[in-house]
């Protein structure tokens, strides 16, 4: 027997106590018959699974052959990164319902959660039980009224921008309209994020279309491209795979380096020059170049016709807005101000990870994924009324642990996650916005000082 952690509720479920228990029976919430005995399946170790000619992915102690399924996987190539490894935490983080695997038969079993009684095993059990607690108490349920209000307020930003441009003749008023346009882009990005995580309607197809609308039509970057990269980012946050020249795609830039472990991937002279001043250029590049760079990036490899049609629609409504301005000079200034304003979003998305630890892929697969997500992520502390500015992602730890949870539940969930982290002796890192920016810039400066084109130096 091993020590687990029970999630006990009292009253309405607002309070939760974490306490030791000798009951360590795991709840298999993936649709597997609980009566399935290991005696009916062959034991397959992780090393054996990695060498198997089949593509095996481990979920809750069972191996599944996904060889023929990979081309049809809705989440894209993320599944390939877990062939031969346990993917339980990632699987439950991205999939809804208990019957996702109901029609799939496991081909073997393995020791799930680490050595029984180990720290890794206790942490896995505790965070899974916390997920079950959240599930039972409605933390994963969406609120249509809340999201309707969020969508209306987002389009309110666009409406104000149009009013300021069309109803006033003064240039400085038009430029205020540009700031409202940047607010519309920022908030559209957050709704795209929620929709691609199936948080808005809980229907994957509907939410994907919403993500394409708010991402590609409204924000102007490929929502599908962003989703595929973002899912990889969630599964392997701040992870490096040097043998394949692969890095968490949303943590990689040619112009700066956040970890000494990334040095071997920055080899040319221009990268060296950029890295030498990265602590100076980080904020200006995010603000002045961020939007243009990510828009171009998103469509360089885009092959979906729907995304290109949506991108055309984006430029149709943008052209209508810009056409209302009297001169080309004002058009350029207006769009530039809007891009700079939206650049704040790029700072928001990076400061929660840039000063945190980076790990090699083989290290991650040997560690506890729940602890790993917390150690690579930082929260931003702000008042309740300012959550809208961050799109809820100021609670970045909560989002990375349970990405299916709607953002309006993060603040309440954070109380329980903090309590569990304290019980498990896991550092729950949080600080204010300006402190997070300061830590990021200082970290970039420190890494700059260590940089060498020869990683052996």
Tab-separated table of C-alpha atoms in Angstrom:
chain	number	residue	atom	x	y	z
A	1	UNK	CA	0.000	0.000	0.000
A	2	UNK	CA	1.082	3.591	-0.597
A	3	UNK	CA	0.044	6.916	0.791
A	4	UNK	CA	-2.332	8.871	-1.424
A	5	UNK	CA	-4.072	12.196	-0.997
A	6	UNK	CA	-7.845	12.373	-0.642
A	7	UNK	CA	-9.759	15.431	-1.802
A	8	UNK	CA	-12.460	15.881	0.839
A	9	UNK	CA	-15.176	18.476	0.476
A	10	UNK	CA	-17.332	20.094	3.067
A	11	UNK	CA	-20.395	22.183	2.607
A	12	UNK	CA	-20.763	23.540	-0.932
A	13	UNK	CA	-17.347	22.303	-1.990
A	14	UNK	CA	-15.596	25.637	-1.458
A	15	UNK	CA	-13.262	24.074	1.098
A	16	UNK	CA	-11.022	21.106	0.490
A	17	UNK	CA	-8.730	19.276	2.830
A	18	UNK	CA	-5.814	17.195	1.599
A	19	UNK	CA	-5.048	14.328	3.956
A	20	UNK	CA	-3.087	11.072	3.853
A	21	UNK	CA	-4.986	7.874	3.168
A	22	UNK	CA	-4.124	4.205	2.778
A	23	UNK	CA	-6.616	3.798	-0.044
A	24	UNK	CA	-4.597	4.112	-3.229
A	25	UNK	CA	-7.013	2.509	-5.674
A	26	UNK	CA	-6.690	4.562	-8.857
A	27	UNK	CA	-9.743	5.708	-10.724
A	28	UNK	CA	-9.389	4.938	-14.415
A	29	UNK	CA	-11.453	7.691	-16.006
A	30	UNK	CA	-10.583	6.862	-19.610
A	31	UNK	CA	-13.339	4.344	-20.257
A	32	UNK	CA	-11.344	1.186	-19.440
A	33	UNK	CA	-13.224	-1.638	-17.779
A	34	UNK	CA	-12.139	-1.409	-14.144
A	35	UNK	CA	-12.378	-5.192	-13.854
A	36	UNK	CA	-9.731	-5.673	-16.551
A	37	UNK	CA	-7.002	-7.720	-14.914
A	38	UNK	CA	-3.322	-7.331	-15.636
A	39	UNK	CA	-3.274	-11.107	-15.946
A	40	UNK	CA	-5.082	-10.717	-19.260
A	41	UNK	CA	-2.397	-8.414	-20.692
A	42	UNK	CA	1.375	-8.729	-21.118
A	43	UNK	CA	3.617	-6.445	-19.041
A	44	UNK	CA	5.551	-4.002	-21.241
A	45	UNK	CA	8.196	-1.751	-19.727
A	46	UNK	CA	8.829	1.775	-21.009
A	47	UNK	CA	12.126	0.655	-22.555
A	48	UNK	CA	10.366	-2.197	-24.341
A	49	UNK	CA	7.613	0.132	-25.569
A	50	UNK	CA	10.163	2.526	-27.042
A	51	UNK	CA	11.773	-0.314	-29.007
A	52	UNK	CA	8.477	-1.906	-30.081
A	53	UNK	CA	7.738	-1.753	-33.813
A	54	UNK	CA	4.247	-0.560	-32.911
A	55	UNK	CA	3.597	3.025	-31.859
A	56	UNK	CA	2.595	2.556	-28.218
A	57	UNK	CA	1.302	5.343	-25.981
A	58	UNK	CA	0.734	4.792	-22.257
A	59	UNK	CA	-2.401	6.020	-20.480
A	60	UNK	CA	-3.258	5.210	-16.851
A	61	UNK	CA	-1.017	2.157	-16.785
A	62	UNK	CA	-2.101	0.677	-20.120
A	63	UNK	CA	-0.364	0.704	-23.505
A	64	UNK	CA	-2.373	1.547	-26.649
A	65	UNK	CA	-1.277	0.873	-30.211
A	66	UNK	CA	-1.823	4.178	-32.081
A	67	UNK	CA	0.139	3.274	-35.221
A	68	UNK	CA	-2.834	3.583	-37.577
A	69	UNK	CA	-4.476	6.386	-35.619
A	70	UNK	CA	-1.666	8.955	-35.777
A	71	UNK	CA	-2.672	10.502	-39.173
A	72	UNK	CA	-6.207	11.052	-37.835
A	73	UNK	CA	-5.338	12.419	-34.414
A	74	UNK	CA	-7.235	15.744	-34.004
A	75	UNK	CA	-4.456	17.160	-31.832
A	76	UNK	CA	-1.810	16.812	-34.543
A	77	UNK	CA	1.774	15.669	-34.063
A	78	UNK	CA	1.730	15.984	-30.275
A	79	UNK	CA	0.936	12.253	-30.063
A	80	UNK	CA	4.299	11.388	-31.635
A	81	UNK	CA	6.159	13.009	-28.733
A	82	UNK	CA	4.683	10.423	-26.339
A	83	UNK	CA	5.247	7.229	-28.296
A	84	UNK	CA	6.871	4.809	-25.867
A	85	UNK	CA	6.053	6.968	-22.837
A	86	UNK	CA	3.310	7.570	-20.287
A	87	UNK	CA	0.934	10.303	-21.515
A	88	UNK	CA	-1.741	10.105	-18.799
A	89	UNK	CA	-1.513	13.681	-17.501
A	90	UNK	CA	-1.443	15.139	-21.005
A	91	UNK	CA	-4.275	12.886	-22.167
A	92	UNK	CA	-6.611	13.910	-19.349
A	93	UNK	CA	-5.600	17.534	-19.778
A	94	UNK	CA	-6.839	17.668	-23.362
A	95	UNK	CA	-9.687	15.155	-23.622
A	96	UNK	CA	-13.284	15.458	-22.438
A	97	UNK	CA	-15.457	12.676	-21.100
A	98	UNK	CA	-14.786	9.210	-19.777
A	99	UNK	CA	-15.316	7.241	-22.961
A	100	UNK	CA	-12.601	8.591	-25.261
A	101	UNK	CA	-10.800	5.246	-25.122
A	102	UNK	CA	-13.869	3.072	-24.590
A	103	UNK	CA	-13.584	1.520	-28.054
A	104	UNK	CA	-9.840	0.929	-27.906
A	105	UNK	CA	-8.316	-2.182	-26.429
A	106	UNK	CA	-5.024	-1.914	-24.541
A	107	UNK	CA	-2.219	-4.199	-25.672
A	108	UNK	CA	-0.220	-4.264	-22.443
A	109	UNK	CA	0.299	-2.686	-19.049
A	110	UNK	CA	3.075	-0.906	-17.152
A	111	UNK	CA	3.794	0.527	-13.705
A	112	UNK	CA	1.940	3.831	-13.727
A	113	UNK	CA	2.922	6.785	-11.532
A	114	UNK	CA	6.427	5.727	-10.636
A	115	UNK	CA	7.589	3.391	-7.884
A	116	UNK	CA	4.748	2.718	-5.472
A	117	UNK	CA	5.122	4.968	-2.429
A	118	UNK	CA	7.607	7.280	-4.161
A	119	UNK	CA	7.239	11.058	-4.252
A	120	UNK	CA	6.334	10.890	-7.951
A	121	UNK	CA	3.573	8.369	-7.276
A	122	UNK	CA	2.096	10.397	-4.392
A	123	UNK	CA	2.095	13.564	-6.493
A	124	UNK	CA	0.447	11.839	-9.440
A	125	UNK	CA	-2.311	10.400	-7.251
A	126	UNK	CA	-2.853	13.729	-5.478
A	127	UNK	CA	-3.212	15.812	-8.645
A	128	UNK	CA	-5.443	13.203	-10.269
A	129	UNK	CA	-7.694	13.207	-7.226
A	130	UNK	CA	-7.713	16.988	-7.310
A	131	UNK	CA	-8.792	16.792	-10.957
A	132	UNK	CA	-11.600	14.432	-9.935
A	133	UNK	CA	-12.608	16.898	-7.215
A	134	UNK	CA	-12.739	19.711	-9.763
A	135	UNK	CA	-14.743	17.509	-12.129
A	136	UNK	CA	-17.322	16.610	-9.465
A	137	UNK	CA	-17.703	20.190	-8.296
A	138	UNK	CA	-18.266	21.773	-11.709
A	139	UNK	CA	-14.900	23.440	-12.204
A	140	UNK	CA	-14.738	22.127	-15.766
A	141	UNK	CA	-18.275	23.273	-16.631
A	142	UNK	CA	-18.553	26.263	-18.919
A	143	UNK	CA	-20.791	29.290	-18.327
A	144	UNK	CA	-22.551	30.381	-21.551
A	145	UNK	CA	-23.692	33.643	-19.965
A	146	UNK	CA	-20.154	34.543	-18.908
A	147	UNK	CA	-18.725	33.798	-22.335
A	148	UNK	CA	-21.571	35.677	-24.058
A	149	UNK	CA	-20.679	38.733	-22.010
A	150	UNK	CA	-16.992	38.301	-22.834
A	151	UNK	CA	-17.731	38.091	-26.570
A	152	UNK	CA	-19.998	41.142	-26.433
A	153	UNK	CA	-17.408	43.202	-24.562
A	154	UNK	CA	-14.746	42.136	-27.073
A	155	UNK	CA	-16.812	43.336	-30.011
A	156	UNK	CA	-17.571	46.460	-27.981
A	157	UNK	CA	-13.860	47.318	-28.296
A	158	UNK	CA	-14.113	47.026	-32.086
A	159	UNK	CA	-17.305	49.091	-32.156
A	160	UNK	CA	-15.629	51.890	-30.175
A	161	UNK	CA	-12.701	51.824	-32.603
A	162	UNK	CA	-15.056	52.217	-35.589
A	163	UNK	CA	-16.966	55.040	-33.863
A	164	UNK	CA	-13.799	56.977	-33.032
A	165	UNK	CA	-12.570	56.616	-36.615
A	166	UNK	CA	-15.828	57.376	-38.433
A	167	UNK	CA	-17.465	59.962	-36.184
A	168	UNK	CA	-14.516	62.251	-35.449
A	169	UNK	CA	-12.174	64.152	-37.718
A	170	UNK	CA	-9.277	64.717	-35.305
A	171	UNK	CA	-6.253	62.510	-35.819
A	172	UNK	CA	-5.483	62.049	-32.124
A	173	UNK	CA	-9.028	60.680	-31.629
A	174	UNK	CA	-8.409	58.240	-34.475
A	175	UNK	CA	-5.266	57.049	-32.722
A	176	UNK	CA	-7.307	56.290	-29.606
A	177	UNK	CA	-9.392	54.169	-31.964
A	178	UNK	CA	-6.207	52.284	-32.845
A	179	UNK	CA	-5.700	51.434	-29.168
A	180	UNK	CA	-9.250	50.093	-28.989
A	181	UNK	CA	-8.487	47.988	-32.064
A	182	UNK	CA	-5.447	46.544	-30.270
A	183	UNK	CA	-7.701	45.737	-27.286
A	184	UNK	CA	-10.064	43.933	-29.657
A	185	UNK	CA	-7.172	41.896	-31.069
A	186	UNK	CA	-5.894	41.056	-27.588
A	187	UNK	CA	-9.284	39.910	-26.278
A	188	UNK	CA	-9.973	37.976	-29.506
A	189	UNK	CA	-6.710	36.138	-28.931
A	190	UNK	CA	-7.868	35.089	-25.471
A	191	UNK	CA	-11.214	33.826	-26.800
A	192	UNK	CA	-9.380	31.923	-29.548
A	193	UNK	CA	-7.225	30.383	-26.829
A	194	UNK	CA	-10.258	29.303	-24.792
A	195	UNK	CA	-12.086	27.928	-27.818
A	196	UNK	CA	-9.137	25.879	-29.070
A	197	UNK	CA	-8.966	24.349	-25.570
A	198	UNK	CA	-12.681	23.458	-25.919
A	199	UNK	CA	-13.561	25.645	-22.959
A	200	UNK	CA	-16.338	27.751	-24.531
A	201	UNK	CA	-19.027	25.263	-25.646
A	202	UNK	CA	-17.334	21.947	-24.706
A	203	UNK	CA	-17.986	20.760	-28.274
A	204	UNK	CA	-14.703	20.231	-30.113
A	205	UNK	CA	-16.029	21.013	-33.591
A	206	UNK	CA	-17.975	24.112	-32.533
A	207	UNK	CA	-15.124	25.448	-30.458
A	208	UNK	CA	-12.653	24.877	-33.286
A	209	UNK	CA	-14.775	27.025	-35.601
A	210	UNK	CA	-15.000	29.681	-32.881
A	211	UNK	CA	-11.219	29.518	-32.535
A	212	UNK	CA	-10.772	30.003	-36.266
A	213	UNK	CA	-13.193	32.932	-36.268
A	214	UNK	CA	-11.642	34.786	-33.329
A	215	UNK	CA	-8.092	33.788	-34.202
A	216	UNK	CA	-7.945	34.107	-37.974
A	217	UNK	CA	-10.844	36.424	-38.865
A	218	UNK	CA	-10.633	38.718	-35.838
A	219	UNK	CA	-7.004	38.573	-34.635
A	220	UNK	CA	-5.455	37.904	-38.045
A	221	UNK	CA	-3.232	34.883	-37.392
A	222	UNK	CA	-3.899	31.242	-38.247
A	223	UNK	CA	-5.933	29.749	-35.428
A	224	UNK	CA	-5.225	26.169	-36.515
A	225	UNK	CA	-1.470	26.769	-36.689
A	226	UNK	CA	-1.553	28.374	-33.278
A	227	UNK	CA	-3.558	25.471	-31.809
A	228	UNK	CA	-1.129	22.829	-33.076
A	229	UNK	CA	1.886	24.684	-31.682
A	230	UNK	CA	0.088	25.498	-28.446
A	231	UNK	CA	-0.823	21.879	-27.756
A	232	UNK	CA	2.846	20.927	-28.146
A	233	UNK	CA	3.727	23.783	-25.796
A	234	UNK	CA	1.300	22.457	-23.170
A	235	UNK	CA	2.483	18.884	-23.386
A	236	UNK	CA	6.197	19.712	-23.402
A	237	UNK	CA	6.518	23.137	-21.800
A	238	UNK	CA	10.037	24.568	-22.014
A	239	UNK	CA	11.349	21.245	-23.350
A	240	UNK	CA	14.393	20.753	-25.580
A	241	UNK	CA	15.186	17.790	-27.855
A	242	UNK	CA	18.681	18.521	-29.146
A	243	UNK	CA	19.031	15.345	-31.196
A	244	UNK	CA	16.121	16.466	-33.385
A	245	UNK	CA	16.809	20.223	-33.133
A	246	UNK	CA	13.397	20.584	-31.509
A	247	UNK	CA	12.234	23.055	-28.862
A	248	UNK	CA	8.847	23.878	-27.375
A	249	UNK	CA	7.615	25.862	-30.432
A	250	UNK	CA	6.099	28.702	-28.427
A	251	UNK	CA	9.275	29.194	-26.422
A	252	UNK	CA	11.680	29.459	-29.368
A	253	UNK	CA	12.927	32.625	-31.056
A	254	UNK	CA	15.999	33.235	-33.208
A	255	UNK	CA	16.602	36.589	-31.537
A	256	UNK	CA	17.119	35.492	-27.955
A	257	UNK	CA	17.925	32.495	-25.782
A	258	UNK	CA	16.357	31.802	-22.388
A	259	UNK	CA	18.463	28.870	-21.223
A	260	UNK	CA	22.046	27.693	-21.456
A	261	UNK	CA	20.633	24.418	-22.765
A	262	UNK	CA	19.537	26.233	-25.926
A	263	UNK	CA	23.068	27.379	-26.781
A	264	UNK	CA	23.821	24.519	-29.231
A	265	UNK	CA	20.846	25.597	-31.360
A	266	UNK	CA	22.113	29.186	-31.814
A	267	UNK	CA	25.157	28.843	-34.019
A	268	UNK	CA	25.410	31.676	-36.516
A	269	UNK	CA	26.996	35.091	-36.079
A	270	UNK	CA	23.785	37.127	-36.369
A	271	UNK	CA	22.170	35.108	-33.586
A	272	UNK	CA	25.206	35.741	-31.418
A	273	UNK	CA	24.897	39.475	-31.976
A	274	UNK	CA	21.175	39.419	-31.177
A	275	UNK	CA	21.687	37.429	-27.984
A	276	UNK	CA	24.348	39.855	-26.728
A	277	UNK	CA	21.660	42.557	-26.421
A	278	UNK	CA	18.624	40.354	-25.791
A	279	UNK	CA	17.855	41.846	-22.383
A	280	UNK	CA	17.607	45.255	-24.072
A	281	UNK	CA	15.651	44.197	-27.157
A	282	UNK	CA	13.158	41.802	-25.513
A	283	UNK	CA	10.411	44.332	-24.727
A	284	UNK	CA	10.869	46.496	-27.872
A	285	UNK	CA	10.788	43.438	-30.135
A	286	UNK	CA	7.642	42.110	-28.459
A	287	UNK	CA	5.928	45.486	-28.753
A	288	UNK	CA	7.071	46.676	-32.179
A	289	UNK	CA	7.690	43.467	-34.101
A	290	UNK	CA	5.654	40.851	-32.231
A	291	UNK	CA	2.382	41.098	-34.142
A	292	UNK	CA	3.877	41.250	-37.624
A	293	UNK	CA	6.255	38.371	-36.864
A	294	UNK	CA	3.599	36.008	-35.517
A	295	UNK	CA	1.159	36.757	-38.349
A	296	UNK	CA	3.821	35.978	-40.954
A	297	UNK	CA	4.963	32.931	-38.977
A	298	UNK	CA	1.454	31.537	-38.780
A	299	UNK	CA	0.881	31.545	-42.541
A	300	UNK	CA	4.306	30.487	-43.809
A	301	UNK	CA	3.408	26.827	-43.251
A	302	UNK	CA	-0.385	27.123	-43.351
A	303	UNK	CA	-1.979	24.721	-45.855
A	304	UNK	CA	-5.638	24.798	-44.812
A	305	UNK	CA	-7.848	26.587	-47.340
A	306	UNK	CA	-10.338	27.558	-44.640
A	307	UNK	CA	-7.629	29.426	-42.739
A	308	UNK	CA	-6.623	31.375	-45.848
A	309	UNK	CA	-10.254	32.295	-46.567
A	310	UNK	CA	-10.626	33.444	-42.971
A	311	UNK	CA	-7.429	35.486	-43.316
A	312	UNK	CA	-8.904	37.203	-46.399
A	313	UNK	CA	-12.010	38.047	-44.358
A	314	UNK	CA	-9.753	39.548	-41.702
A	315	UNK	CA	-8.156	41.904	-44.202
A	316	UNK	CA	-11.559	42.770	-45.690
A	317	UNK	CA	-12.859	44.230	-42.436
A	318	UNK	CA	-9.478	45.774	-41.586
A	319	UNK	CA	-9.465	47.477	-45.019
A	320	UNK	CA	-12.960	48.846	-44.429
A	321	UNK	CA	-11.807	50.377	-41.135
A	322	UNK	CA	-8.591	51.819	-42.569
A	323	UNK	CA	-10.471	53.209	-45.579
A	324	UNK	CA	-12.284	55.602	-43.231
A	325	UNK	CA	-9.028	57.398	-42.454
A	326	UNK	CA	-8.291	60.513	-44.543
A	327	UNK	CA	-4.645	59.971	-45.575
A	328	UNK	CA	-2.174	57.135	-46.139
A	329	UNK	CA	0.081	58.692	-43.535
A	330	UNK	CA	-2.677	58.373	-40.946
A	331	UNK	CA	-3.452	54.817	-42.081
A	332	UNK	CA	0.141	53.761	-41.456
A	333	UNK	CA	0.292	55.492	-38.061
A	334	UNK	CA	-3.069	54.023	-37.047
A	335	UNK	CA	-2.062	50.454	-37.907
A	336	UNK	CA	1.358	50.891	-36.292
A	337	UNK	CA	-0.197	52.088	-33.006
A	338	UNK	CA	-2.637	49.171	-33.053
A	339	UNK	CA	0.218	46.695	-33.607
A	340	UNK	CA	2.275	48.203	-30.771
A	341	UNK	CA	-0.729	48.088	-28.434
A	342	UNK	CA	-1.327	44.445	-29.268
A	343	UNK	CA	2.358	43.794	-28.587
A	344	UNK	CA	1.543	43.739	-24.870
A	345	UNK	CA	-0.101	40.371	-25.541
A	346	UNK	CA	3.234	38.889	-26.622
A	347	UNK	CA	4.904	40.013	-23.410
A	348	UNK	CA	2.025	38.491	-21.441
A	349	UNK	CA	2.447	35.127	-23.135
A	350	UNK	CA	6.202	34.903	-22.511
A	351	UNK	CA	6.869	36.164	-18.995
A	352	UNK	CA	5.100	33.181	-17.420
A	353	UNK	CA	7.815	30.836	-18.765
A	354	UNK	CA	10.954	32.665	-19.880
A	355	UNK	CA	12.700	32.815	-16.504
A	356	UNK	CA	11.774	29.257	-15.554
A	357	UNK	CA	13.715	25.996	-15.883
A	358	UNK	CA	14.195	24.292	-19.275
A	359	UNK	CA	14.521	20.520	-19.484
A	360	UNK	CA	15.535	17.895	-22.025
A	361	UNK	CA	12.761	15.674	-23.332
A	362	UNK	CA	14.176	12.492	-21.819
A	363	UNK	CA	14.247	14.191	-18.393
A	364	UNK	CA	10.598	15.178	-18.654
A	365	UNK	CA	9.430	11.660	-19.451
A	366	UNK	CA	11.216	10.421	-16.316
A	367	UNK	CA	9.696	13.092	-14.069
A	368	UNK	CA	6.244	13.796	-12.667
A	369	UNK	CA	4.397	15.827	-15.293
A	370	UNK	CA	2.274	17.712	-12.751
A	371	UNK	CA	5.312	18.912	-10.813
A	372	UNK	CA	7.050	19.634	-14.114
A	373	UNK	CA	4.214	21.923	-15.279
A	374	UNK	CA	4.322	23.907	-12.046
A	375	UNK	CA	8.108	24.252	-12.076
A	376	UNK	CA	8.119	25.638	-15.634
A	377	UNK	CA	5.294	28.143	-15.093
A	378	UNK	CA	4.737	31.361	-13.132
A	379	UNK	CA	1.536	33.163	-12.150
A	380	UNK	CA	0.924	36.912	-12.282
A	381	UNK	CA	-0.719	38.431	-9.195
A	382	UNK	CA	-3.350	41.103	-9.812
A	383	UNK	CA	-6.757	42.225	-8.482
A	384	UNK	CA	-9.901	40.354	-9.551
A	385	UNK	CA	-11.079	43.236	-11.710
A	386	UNK	CA	-7.861	43.054	-13.756
A	387	UNK	CA	-8.196	39.389	-14.773
A	388	UNK	CA	-9.715	40.525	-18.096
A	389	UNK	CA	-6.411	42.164	-19.076
A	390	UNK	CA	-4.603	38.813	-18.848
A	391	UNK	CA	-7.443	36.753	-20.276
A	392	UNK	CA	-7.283	34.629	-17.136
A	393	UNK	CA	-3.756	33.521	-18.035
A	394	UNK	CA	-2.390	35.310	-15.009
A	395	UNK	CA	-3.358	31.939	-13.461
A	396	UNK	CA	-0.950	30.173	-15.749
A	397	UNK	CA	-0.178	27.316	-13.367
A	398	UNK	CA	-3.857	26.409	-13.097
A	399	UNK	CA	-4.219	26.526	-16.861
A	400	UNK	CA	-1.212	24.284	-17.501
A	401	UNK	CA	-2.294	21.732	-14.902
A	402	UNK	CA	-5.909	21.553	-16.099
A	403	UNK	CA	-6.172	23.131	-19.574
A	404	UNK	CA	-9.826	22.065	-20.051
A	405	UNK	CA	-10.906	24.259	-17.147
A	406	UNK	CA	-12.628	27.534	-18.252
A	407	UNK	CA	-10.706	30.611	-17.207
A	408	UNK	CA	-13.483	32.041	-15.027
A	409	UNK	CA	-12.854	29.121	-12.640
A	410	UNK	CA	-9.085	29.656	-12.289
A	411	UNK	CA	-9.138	32.016	-9.324
A	412	UNK	CA	-11.208	29.659	-7.173
A	413	UNK	CA	-9.209	26.623	-8.343
A	414	UNK	CA	-5.939	28.340	-7.438
A	415	UNK	CA	-6.797	28.164	-3.728
A	416	UNK	CA	-6.947	24.368	-3.864
A	417	UNK	CA	-3.837	24.045	-6.044
A	418	UNK	CA	-1.835	26.292	-3.706
A	419	UNK	CA	-2.884	24.179	-0.740
A	420	UNK	CA	-1.880	20.964	-2.495
A	421	UNK	CA	1.474	22.418	-3.586
A	422	UNK	CA	2.203	23.334	0.019
A	423	UNK	CA	1.338	19.796	1.149
A	424	UNK	CA	3.616	18.295	-1.514
A	425	UNK	CA	6.448	20.807	-0.995
A	426	UNK	CA	6.191	22.191	-4.537
A	427	UNK	CA	7.054	25.868	-5.074
A	428	UNK	CA	4.008	27.771	-6.344
A	429	UNK	CA	5.669	30.713	-8.095
A	430	UNK	CA	3.690	33.948	-8.385
A	431	UNK	CA	4.508	37.654	-8.494
A	432	UNK	CA	3.206	40.946	-9.839
A	433	UNK	CA	3.317	41.985	-13.514
A	434	UNK	CA	6.254	44.402	-13.225
A	435	UNK	CA	8.206	41.959	-11.053
A	436	UNK	CA	7.631	39.218	-13.648
A	437	UNK	CA	8.906	41.492	-16.421
A	438	UNK	CA	11.907	42.464	-14.277
A	439	UNK	CA	12.735	38.829	-13.519
A	440	UNK	CA	12.478	37.941	-17.202
A	441	UNK	CA	14.765	40.750	-18.340
A	442	UNK	CA	17.338	39.996	-15.611
A	443	UNK	CA	17.224	36.313	-16.525
A	444	UNK	CA	17.841	37.121	-20.199
A	445	UNK	CA	20.799	39.260	-19.145
A	446	UNK	CA	22.240	36.446	-17.024
A	447	UNK	CA	21.897	33.933	-19.856
A	448	UNK	CA	23.457	36.498	-22.217
A	449	UNK	CA	26.473	36.649	-19.947
A	450	UNK	CA	26.833	32.866	-20.141
A	451	UNK	CA	26.364	32.636	-23.873
A	452	UNK	CA	29.021	31.074	-26.076
A	453	UNK	CA	28.873	29.691	-29.580
A	454	UNK	CA	30.756	26.690	-28.211
A	455	UNK	CA	28.388	24.963	-25.736
A	456	UNK	CA	31.367	23.204	-24.128
A	457	UNK	CA	32.811	26.491	-22.840
